[in-house]
Amino acid sequence: MAGERVRVVLATGNEGKRRELEALLGEDWELVSQGALGVESVEETGATFLDNALLKARHASAATGLPAIADDSGLEVAALDAAPGVHSARYAGVTADDSANNAKLLEALAGLRPAQRGARFRCVMVFVLGPDDPDPLVADCSWDGQIATEARGAQGFGYDPLFIDPASGRHSAELTPQDKNARSHRGQAARALRDQLLARRGAN
Ligand code: IMP
């Protein structure tokens, strides 16, 4: 397959995510978002990040006939037995917004000392050649940190205002997008998947 540009559908409607990943993958890959191809997102009913990432990738691939990339991510808090996990987006309820989720998290950890507030963001990113690909590529990456006792910063989204990056001592919402991408679960997973794709492409 060396030589041709490979067209791949990304299971997202988010153009920013598509552009960022396409730049990272390099010129051999053309990434099209499923939204641009009129594909609706699928319900995330999986019990794990891997289940959901595969569900999304297989759905996008089946709907378009293209190879697909998808990711699923969330926050795992040690003191909460890895909750909210796959339920991160709807931790405080199906209609919850980021601030309701953050408020619920602060309440769940009330009274715990810094050493008891360990957490990690996790991202699983997958590539499938087709909906029935028996050998998907999988990158599973984490960003270890701690949940603060108060919100800080205005960048990012989700739990970023409460997540302390131990390397810088800053809350994730205080990092520039470039600094966040250099350390984050999603940035790491994207680079790991790229390396696997390049290795597989080189081998063919
Ligand atoms: P998704 O799978 O990327 O849509 O992430 C699911 C949920 O996990 C988001 O709605 C956020 O609540 C949380 N999450 C995932 N990644 C991040 C991040 O980088 N910062 C803050 N929250 C995140």
mmCIF file of C-alpha atoms and ligand atoms in Angstrom:
data_model
loop_
_atom_site.group_PDB
_atom_site.id
_atom_site.type_symbol
_atom_site.label_atom_id
_atom_site.label_comp_id
_atom_site.label_asym_id
_atom_site.label_seq_id
_atom_site.Cartn_x
_atom_site.Cartn_y
_atom_site.Cartn_z
ATOM 1 C CA MET A 1 0.000 0.000 0.000
ATOM 2 C CA ALA A 2 3.066 2.267 0.060
ATOM 3 C CA GLY A 3 2.845 5.217 -2.301
ATOM 4 C CA GLU A 4 -0.883 6.067 -2.354
ATOM 5 C CA ARG A 5 -2.652 8.483 -0.056
ATOM 6 C CA VAL A 6 -5.022 6.534 2.182
ATOM 7 C CA ARG A 7 -8.488 7.974 2.820
ATOM 8 C CA VAL A 8 -9.720 7.354 6.356
ATOM 9 C CA VAL A 9 -12.926 8.434 8.105
ATOM 10 C CA LEU A 10 -12.623 9.896 11.598
ATOM 11 C CA ALA A 11 -15.600 9.141 13.836
ATOM 12 C CA THR A 12 -16.225 12.718 14.876
ATOM 13 C CA GLY A 13 -18.108 15.741 13.623
ATOM 14 C CA ASN A 14 -15.438 18.013 15.088
ATOM 15 C CA GLU A 15 -13.397 19.698 12.345
ATOM 16 C CA GLY A 16 -10.726 20.874 14.818
ATOM 17 C CA LYS A 17 -10.035 17.299 15.952
ATOM 18 C CA ARG A 18 -9.877 16.150 12.313
ATOM 19 C CA ARG A 19 -7.395 18.827 11.266
ATOM 20 C CA GLU A 20 -5.156 18.223 14.272
ATOM 21 C CA LEU A 21 -4.991 14.477 13.716
ATOM 22 C CA GLU A 22 -4.492 14.780 9.948
ATOM 23 C CA ALA A 23 -1.515 17.096 10.498
ATOM 24 C CA LEU A 24 -0.048 14.611 12.959
ATOM 25 C CA LEU A 25 -0.492 11.594 10.656
ATOM 26 C CA GLY A 26 1.352 13.240 7.771
ATOM 27 C CA GLU A 27 0.750 13.546 4.048
ATOM 28 C CA ASP A 28 0.152 9.843 3.318
ATOM 29 C CA TRP A 29 -3.236 10.042 5.043
ATOM 30 C CA GLU A 30 -6.370 11.933 4.095
ATOM 31 C CA LEU A 31 -8.705 12.179 7.054
ATOM 32 C CA VAL A 32 -12.410 12.946 6.504
ATOM 33 C CA SER A 33 -14.751 13.522 9.430
ATOM 34 C CA GLN A 34 -17.877 11.371 9.516
ATOM 35 C CA GLY A 35 -19.909 14.563 9.944
ATOM 36 C CA ALA A 36 -18.682 15.818 6.552
ATOM 37 C CA LEU A 37 -19.892 12.538 5.012
ATOM 38 C CA GLY A 38 -23.336 12.832 6.611
ATOM 39 C CA VAL A 39 -22.781 10.005 9.115
ATOM 40 C CA GLU A 40 -24.618 10.410 12.424
ATOM 41 C CA SER A 41 -22.812 9.549 15.650
ATOM 42 C CA VAL A 42 -23.649 6.192 17.205
ATOM 43 C CA GLU A 43 -24.846 5.723 20.793
ATOM 44 C CA GLU A 44 -21.928 4.944 23.130
ATOM 45 C CA THR A 45 -23.266 1.891 24.919
ATOM 46 C CA GLY A 46 -19.939 0.156 25.634
ATOM 47 C CA ALA A 47 -18.729 -0.744 29.135
ATOM 48 C CA THR A 48 -15.126 0.289 28.421
ATOM 49 C CA PHE A 49 -13.261 2.962 26.469
ATOM 50 C CA LEU A 50 -12.106 0.263 24.050
ATOM 51 C CA ASP A 51 -15.682 -0.997 23.473
ATOM 52 C CA ASN A 52 -16.858 2.520 22.690
ATOM 53 C CA ALA A 53 -13.916 3.407 20.444
ATOM 54 C CA LEU A 54 -14.440 0.200 18.419
ATOM 55 C CA LEU A 55 -18.198 0.789 18.283
ATOM 56 C CA LYS A 56 -17.633 4.268 16.830
ATOM 57 C CA ALA A 57 -14.925 3.179 14.378
ATOM 58 C CA ARG A 58 -16.938 0.196 13.082
ATOM 59 C CA HIS A 59 -20.051 2.335 12.692
ATOM 60 C CA ALA A 60 -18.165 5.018 10.701
ATOM 61 C CA SER A 61 -16.458 2.385 8.556
ATOM 62 C CA ALA A 62 -19.682 0.473 7.850
ATOM 63 C CA ALA A 63 -21.480 3.674 6.870
ATOM 64 C CA THR A 64 -18.754 4.897 4.498
ATOM 65 C CA GLY A 65 -16.863 1.839 3.262
ATOM 66 C CA LEU A 66 -13.617 3.491 4.414
ATOM 67 C CA PRO A 67 -11.061 2.513 7.056
ATOM 68 C CA ALA A 68 -11.847 4.399 10.273
ATOM 69 C CA ILE A 69 -10.257 5.978 13.329
ATOM 70 C CA ALA A 70 -12.180 6.656 16.545
ATOM 71 C CA ASP A 71 -11.340 7.492 20.124
ATOM 72 C CA ASP A 72 -13.044 7.391 23.483
ATOM 73 C CA SER A 73 -11.787 9.091 26.598
ATOM 74 C CA GLY A 74 -12.645 10.081 30.133
ATOM 75 C CA LEU A 75 -11.478 10.649 33.682
ATOM 76 C CA GLU A 76 -10.704 7.825 36.141
ATOM 77 C CA VAL A 77 -10.472 8.777 39.821
ATOM 78 C CA ALA A 78 -8.708 6.274 42.087
ATOM 79 C CA ALA A 79 -10.772 7.074 45.216
ATOM 80 C CA LEU A 80 -13.957 6.510 43.195
ATOM 81 C CA ASP A 81 -12.910 3.083 41.848
ATOM 82 C CA ALA A 82 -12.099 4.625 38.438
ATOM 83 C CA ALA A 83 -15.414 6.494 38.105
ATOM 84 C CA PRO A 84 -16.644 8.458 36.230
ATOM 85 C CA GLY A 85 -14.771 6.533 33.464
ATOM 86 C CA VAL A 86 -16.914 5.925 30.381
ATOM 87 C CA HIS A 87 -19.655 7.985 32.043
ATOM 88 C CA SER A 88 -17.463 11.128 32.287
ATOM 89 C CA ALA A 89 -19.588 13.254 29.946
ATOM 90 C CA ARG A 90 -22.786 12.425 31.858
ATOM 91 C CA TYR A 91 -21.442 11.961 35.412
ATOM 92 C CA ALA A 92 -23.998 14.353 36.948
ATOM 93 C CA GLY A 93 -26.841 13.154 34.681
ATOM 94 C CA VAL A 94 -27.661 12.750 31.000
ATOM 95 C CA THR A 95 -28.241 16.462 30.523
ATOM 96 C CA ALA A 96 -25.332 17.523 32.773
ATOM 97 C CA ASP A 97 -22.889 20.178 31.593
ATOM 98 C CA ASP A 98 -19.208 20.494 32.475
ATOM 99 C CA SER A 99 -19.812 22.646 35.542
ATOM 100 C CA ALA A 100 -22.393 20.209 36.994
ATOM 101 C CA ASN A 101 -19.945 17.319 36.423
ATOM 102 C CA ASN A 102 -17.116 19.250 38.098
ATOM 103 C CA ALA A 103 -19.328 20.194 41.054
ATOM 104 C CA LYS A 104 -20.328 16.546 41.544
ATOM 105 C CA LEU A 105 -16.686 15.472 41.419
ATOM 106 C CA LEU A 106 -15.630 18.042 44.045
ATOM 107 C CA GLU A 107 -18.438 16.869 46.295
ATOM 108 C CA ALA A 108 -17.516 13.203 45.864
ATOM 109 C CA LEU A 109 -13.931 13.953 46.950
ATOM 110 C CA ALA A 110 -14.777 16.424 49.748
ATOM 111 C CA GLY A 111 -12.491 16.024 52.750
ATOM 112 C CA LEU A 112 -9.895 13.894 50.944
ATOM 113 C CA ARG A 113 -6.241 14.934 51.233
ATOM 114 C CA PRO A 114 -4.108 15.602 48.103
ATOM 115 C CA ALA A 115 -2.553 12.126 48.316
ATOM 116 C CA GLN A 116 -6.064 10.622 48.127
ATOM 117 C CA ARG A 117 -7.059 12.652 45.051
ATOM 118 C CA GLY A 118 -5.092 10.794 42.373
ATOM 119 C CA ALA A 119 -6.738 10.579 38.946
ATOM 120 C CA ARG A 120 -5.937 10.005 35.314
ATOM 121 C CA PHE A 121 -7.350 10.945 31.971
ATOM 122 C CA ARG A 122 -7.453 7.969 29.621
ATOM 123 C CA CYS A 123 -7.858 7.839 25.860
ATOM 124 C CA VAL A 124 -8.240 4.755 23.695
ATOM 125 C CA MET A 125 -7.810 5.435 19.982
ATOM 126 C CA VAL A 126 -8.374 2.703 17.387
ATOM 127 C CA PHE A 127 -7.967 2.133 13.654
ATOM 128 C CA VAL A 128 -9.997 -0.444 11.713
ATOM 129 C CA LEU A 129 -9.546 -1.354 8.047
ATOM 130 C CA GLY A 130 -13.249 -2.222 7.831
ATOM 131 C CA PRO A 131 -16.215 -2.945 10.135
ATOM 132 C CA ASP A 132 -15.157 -6.601 10.486
ATOM 133 C CA ASP A 133 -11.397 -6.002 10.830
ATOM 134 C CA PRO A 134 -10.259 -8.808 13.175
ATOM 135 C CA ASP A 135 -7.006 -7.013 14.009
ATOM 136 C CA PRO A 136 -7.681 -3.360 14.913
ATOM 137 C CA LEU A 137 -4.792 -1.100 15.920
ATOM 138 C CA VAL A 138 -5.254 0.109 19.512
ATOM 139 C CA ALA A 139 -3.487 2.890 21.442
ATOM 140 C CA ASP A 140 -4.416 3.174 25.137
ATOM 141 C CA CYS A 141 -2.755 6.144 26.851
ATOM 142 C CA SER A 142 -3.082 7.909 30.200
ATOM 143 C CA TRP A 143 -2.218 11.244 31.763
ATOM 144 C CA ASP A 144 -1.717 10.853 35.530
ATOM 145 C CA GLY A 145 -2.507 13.734 37.855
ATOM 146 C CA GLN A 146 -4.612 14.875 40.753
ATOM 147 C CA ILE A 147 -8.008 16.450 41.345
ATOM 148 C CA ALA A 148 -7.740 19.938 42.859
ATOM 149 C CA THR A 149 -10.041 21.332 45.543
ATOM 150 C CA GLU A 150 -11.009 24.304 43.382
ATOM 151 C CA ALA A 151 -11.280 25.104 39.687
ATOM 152 C CA ARG A 152 -8.631 27.117 37.857
ATOM 153 C CA GLY A 153 -7.995 28.188 34.266
ATOM 154 C CA ALA A 154 -10.147 29.016 31.261
ATOM 155 C CA GLN A 155 -8.767 26.778 28.497
ATOM 156 C CA GLY A 156 -9.925 23.334 27.467
ATOM 157 C CA PHE A 157 -13.182 21.659 28.419
ATOM 158 C CA GLY A 158 -14.688 19.002 30.696
ATOM 159 C CA TYR A 159 -12.664 18.355 33.855
ATOM 160 C CA ASP A 160 -9.681 20.500 32.764
ATOM 161 C CA PRO A 161 -10.267 23.189 35.446
ATOM 162 C CA LEU A 162 -9.944 20.549 38.222
ATOM 163 C CA PHE A 163 -7.145 18.355 36.839
ATOM 164 C CA ILE A 164 -3.630 19.152 38.093
ATOM 165 C CA ASP A 165 -0.768 18.223 35.756
ATOM 166 C CA PRO A 166 2.039 17.124 38.099
ATOM 167 C CA ALA A 167 4.841 18.031 35.652
ATOM 168 C CA SER A 168 3.922 21.730 35.620
ATOM 169 C CA GLY A 169 1.819 21.995 38.789
ATOM 170 C CA ARG A 170 -0.809 23.712 36.643
ATOM 171 C CA HIS A 171 -4.420 22.848 36.144
ATOM 172 C CA SER A 172 -5.066 21.451 32.676
ATOM 173 C CA ALA A 173 -7.321 24.440 31.918
ATOM 174 C CA GLU A 174 -4.298 26.716 32.497
ATOM 175 C CA LEU A 175 -2.191 24.997 29.813
ATOM 176 C CA THR A 176 -1.986 26.262 26.239
ATOM 177 C CA PRO A 177 -3.517 23.853 23.714
ATOM 178 C CA GLN A 178 0.027 22.994 22.545
ATOM 179 C CA ASP A 179 1.265 22.212 26.077
ATOM 180 C CA LYS A 180 -1.858 20.180 26.827
ATOM 181 C CA ASN A 181 -1.503 18.224 23.587
ATOM 182 C CA ALA A 182 2.145 17.452 24.351
ATOM 183 C CA ARG A 183 1.179 15.658 27.603
ATOM 184 C CA SER A 184 -2.451 14.722 27.336
ATOM 185 C CA HIS A 185 -3.932 11.249 27.060
ATOM 186 C CA ARG A 186 -5.355 12.186 23.623
ATOM 187 C CA GLY A 187 -2.099 13.646 22.292
ATOM 188 C CA GLN A 188 -0.185 10.573 23.453
ATOM 189 C CA ALA A 189 -2.748 8.187 21.948
ATOM 190 C CA ALA A 190 -2.734 10.028 18.608
ATOM 191 C CA ARG A 191 1.067 9.807 18.398
ATOM 192 C CA ALA A 192 1.068 6.143 19.442
ATOM 193 C CA LEU A 193 -1.568 5.266 16.825
ATOM 194 C CA ARG A 194 0.365 7.209 14.172
ATOM 195 C CA ASP A 195 3.488 5.186 15.001
ATOM 196 C CA GLN A 196 1.544 1.926 14.688
ATOM 197 C CA LEU A 197 0.050 3.017 11.353
ATOM 198 C CA LEU A 198 3.454 4.006 10.004
ATOM 199 C CA ALA A 199 4.967 0.721 11.178
ATOM 200 C CA ARG A 200 2.196 -1.284 9.510
ATOM 201 C CA ARG A 201 2.447 0.777 6.319
ATOM 202 C CA GLY A 202 6.216 0.324 6.242
ATOM 203 C CA ALA A 203 5.760 -3.434 6.593
ATOM 204 C CA ASN A 204 3.429 -3.686 3.563
HETATM 205 P P1 IMP B 1 -14.740 12.059 24.734
HETATM 206 O O1 IMP B 1 -14.784 10.564 24.678
HETATM 207 O O2 IMP B 1 -13.474 12.619 24.164
HETATM 208 O O3 IMP B 1 -15.974 12.686 24.161
HETATM 209 O O4 IMP B 1 -14.709 12.453 26.288
HETATM 210 C C1 IMP B 1 -15.767 12.096 27.176
HETATM 211 C C2 IMP B 1 -15.753 12.994 28.395
HETATM 212 O O5 IMP B 1 -14.556 12.782 29.165
HETATM 213 C C3 IMP B 1 -15.762 14.489 28.091
HETATM 214 O O6 IMP B 1 -17.062 14.960 27.906
HETATM 215 C C4 IMP B 1 -15.107 15.065 29.357
HETATM 216 O O7 IMP B 1 -16.040 15.158 30.402
HETATM 217 C C5 IMP B 1 -14.078 14.001 29.721
HETATM 218 N N1 IMP B 1 -12.768 14.301 29.084
HETATM 219 C C6 IMP B 1 -12.141 13.580 28.124
HETATM 220 N N2 IMP B 1 -10.989 14.149 27.748
HETATM 221 C C7 IMP B 1 -10.881 15.273 28.515
HETATM 222 C C8 IMP B 1 -9.889 16.301 28.575
HETATM 223 O O8 IMP B 1 -8.878 16.327 27.845
HETATM 224 N N3 IMP B 1 -10.130 17.280 29.469
HETATM 225 C C9 IMP B 1 -11.231 17.310 30.279
HETATM 226 N N4 IMP B 1 -12.181 16.404 30.235
HETATM 227 C C10 IMP B 1 -12.013 15.364 29.356
#
